[in-house]
Amino acid sequence: MTLPDVYIDAPFRDANWILLRYKKNKRVFAWTYERNGNICVNVKVDPAWRDFWRSVYASVQPGYHQNKEHWNTIILDGSIPDDEIKRMVVESYDLIVKK
């Protein structure tokens, strides 16, 4: 929520899914939800970096319920440093702001 022009949205009937959107184009850059006892965040990813993140952290997987080429799921299980999670979220934000 510290990024410019961001708002929270809950457009689904399932309150488990909370989205972070960019106000100017309403694009989503982060989807948060609980799955298998963990909080997860889906982030948009440049395909050039997609496999890097997945290979470095076992808790970064292909996007759950999303296009596996353009989205990664980050499982917040404590295995990924906070600064790396923030980096992935900011990279996602940067991708959707450009559109």
mmCIF file of C-alpha atoms in Angstrom:
data_model
loop_
_atom_site.group_PDB
_atom_site.id
_atom_site.type_symbol
_atom_site.label_atom_id
_atom_site.label_comp_id
_atom_site.label_asym_id
_atom_site.label_seq_id
_atom_site.Cartn_x
_atom_site.Cartn_y
_atom_site.Cartn_z
ATOM 1 C CA MET A 1 0.000 0.000 0.000
ATOM 2 C CA THR A 2 3.035 2.295 0.084
ATOM 3 C CA LEU A 3 3.279 2.375 -3.705
ATOM 4 C CA PRO A 4 1.674 5.354 -5.471
ATOM 5 C CA ASP A 5 -1.985 5.191 -6.541
ATOM 6 C CA VAL A 6 -2.742 1.721 -5.144
ATOM 7 C CA TYR A 7 -6.051 0.527 -3.762
ATOM 8 C CA ILE A 8 -7.493 -2.684 -2.332
ATOM 9 C CA ASP A 9 -10.241 -4.514 -4.177
ATOM 10 C CA ALA A 10 -12.317 -7.586 -3.300
ATOM 11 C CA PRO A 11 -14.350 -8.224 -6.470
ATOM 12 C CA PHE A 12 -15.105 -11.905 -5.886
ATOM 13 C CA ARG A 13 -17.740 -13.580 -3.780
ATOM 14 C CA ASP A 14 -14.872 -15.392 -2.059
ATOM 15 C CA ALA A 15 -13.565 -13.048 0.660
ATOM 16 C CA ASN A 16 -10.344 -15.082 0.706
ATOM 17 C CA TRP A 17 -9.098 -13.195 -2.387
ATOM 18 C CA ILE A 18 -7.893 -9.601 -1.931
ATOM 19 C CA LEU A 19 -6.404 -7.717 -4.879
ATOM 20 C CA LEU A 20 -4.070 -4.735 -5.069
ATOM 21 C CA ARG A 21 -4.767 -2.527 -8.068
ATOM 22 C CA TYR A 22 -3.259 0.544 -9.675
ATOM 23 C CA LYS A 23 -5.807 3.391 -9.712
ATOM 24 C CA LYS A 24 -4.957 4.849 -13.118
ATOM 25 C CA ASN A 25 -5.600 1.699 -15.170
ATOM 26 C CA LYS A 26 -7.245 -0.594 -12.568
ATOM 27 C CA ARG A 27 -4.787 -3.383 -13.344
ATOM 28 C CA VAL A 28 -4.011 -5.913 -10.637
ATOM 29 C CA PHE A 29 -0.409 -6.420 -9.558
ATOM 30 C CA ALA A 30 -0.896 -8.576 -6.444
ATOM 31 C CA TRP A 31 -3.496 -11.155 -5.479
ATOM 32 C CA THR A 32 -3.451 -12.292 -1.845
ATOM 33 C CA TYR A 33 -5.196 -15.356 -0.476
ATOM 34 C CA GLU A 34 -4.861 -18.241 1.974
ATOM 35 C CA ARG A 35 -4.135 -21.693 0.582
ATOM 36 C CA ASN A 36 -3.057 -24.865 2.362
ATOM 37 C CA GLY A 37 -2.514 -22.975 5.609
ATOM 38 C CA ASN A 38 -0.255 -20.306 4.083
ATOM 39 C CA ILE A 39 -0.831 -16.765 2.915
ATOM 40 C CA CYS A 40 0.096 -16.490 -0.759
ATOM 41 C CA VAL A 41 0.671 -13.569 -3.098
ATOM 42 C CA ASN A 42 0.435 -13.827 -6.865
ATOM 43 C CA VAL A 43 2.596 -11.270 -8.655
ATOM 44 C CA LYS A 44 2.999 -10.407 -12.303
ATOM 45 C CA VAL A 45 6.464 -11.271 -13.556
ATOM 46 C CA ASP A 46 8.536 -10.505 -16.624
ATOM 47 C CA PRO A 47 8.951 -13.890 -18.369
ATOM 48 C CA ALA A 48 12.704 -13.242 -18.458
ATOM 49 C CA TRP A 49 12.740 -13.310 -14.620
ATOM 50 C CA ARG A 50 9.997 -15.879 -14.039
ATOM 51 C CA ASP A 51 12.249 -18.933 -13.953
ATOM 52 C CA PHE A 52 14.959 -17.155 -11.974
ATOM 53 C CA TRP A 53 12.609 -16.548 -9.035
ATOM 54 C CA ARG A 54 11.232 -20.069 -9.251
ATOM 55 C CA SER A 55 14.717 -21.600 -9.269
ATOM 56 C CA VAL A 56 16.057 -19.523 -6.362
ATOM 57 C CA TYR A 57 13.113 -20.087 -3.986
ATOM 58 C CA ALA A 58 11.064 -23.275 -3.694
ATOM 59 C CA SER A 59 8.250 -21.088 -2.312
ATOM 60 C CA VAL A 60 7.956 -19.223 -5.615
ATOM 61 C CA GLN A 61 5.828 -21.303 -7.939
ATOM 62 C CA PRO A 62 3.863 -20.839 -11.162
ATOM 63 C CA GLY A 63 0.892 -18.538 -10.595
ATOM 64 C CA TYR A 64 -1.980 -20.350 -8.900
ATOM 65 C CA HIS A 65 -5.182 -19.825 -10.919
ATOM 66 C CA GLN A 66 -3.345 -17.542 -13.349
ATOM 67 C CA ASN A 67 -1.281 -17.569 -16.520
ATOM 68 C CA LYS A 68 1.849 -19.513 -15.583
ATOM 69 C CA GLU A 69 3.971 -17.569 -18.066
ATOM 70 C CA HIS A 70 3.243 -14.131 -16.595
ATOM 71 C CA TRP A 71 2.448 -14.799 -12.921
ATOM 72 C CA ASN A 72 4.262 -16.314 -9.960
ATOM 73 C CA THR A 73 2.841 -17.353 -6.615
ATOM 74 C CA ILE A 74 4.873 -16.433 -3.545
ATOM 75 C CA ILE A 75 4.094 -18.673 -0.575
ATOM 76 C CA LEU A 76 4.705 -16.674 2.581
ATOM 77 C CA ASP A 77 6.198 -19.465 4.671
ATOM 78 C CA GLY A 78 9.205 -17.560 6.034
ATOM 79 C CA SER A 79 11.693 -19.022 3.559
ATOM 80 C CA ILE A 80 12.006 -15.879 1.404
ATOM 81 C CA PRO A 81 13.615 -12.727 2.827
ATOM 82 C CA ASP A 82 11.190 -9.802 3.155
ATOM 83 C CA ASP A 83 13.293 -7.585 0.887
ATOM 84 C CA GLU A 84 13.044 -10.171 -1.912
ATOM 85 C CA ILE A 85 9.259 -10.390 -1.504
ATOM 86 C CA LYS A 86 9.045 -6.604 -1.663
ATOM 87 C CA ARG A 87 11.245 -6.615 -4.760
ATOM 88 C CA MET A 88 8.919 -9.068 -6.540
ATOM 89 C CA VAL A 89 5.842 -6.998 -5.586
ATOM 90 C CA VAL A 90 7.467 -3.767 -6.812
ATOM 91 C CA GLU A 91 8.524 -5.455 -10.070
ATOM 92 C CA SER A 92 4.909 -6.565 -10.551
ATOM 93 C CA TYR A 93 3.677 -3.043 -9.889
ATOM 94 C CA ASP A 94 6.193 -1.610 -12.361
ATOM 95 C CA LEU A 95 4.978 -3.984 -15.072
ATOM 96 C CA ILE A 96 1.335 -2.941 -14.789
ATOM 97 C CA VAL A 97 2.014 0.799 -14.385
ATOM 98 C CA LYS A 98 3.697 0.838 -17.802
ATOM 99 C CA LYS A 99 0.517 -0.381 -19.543
#
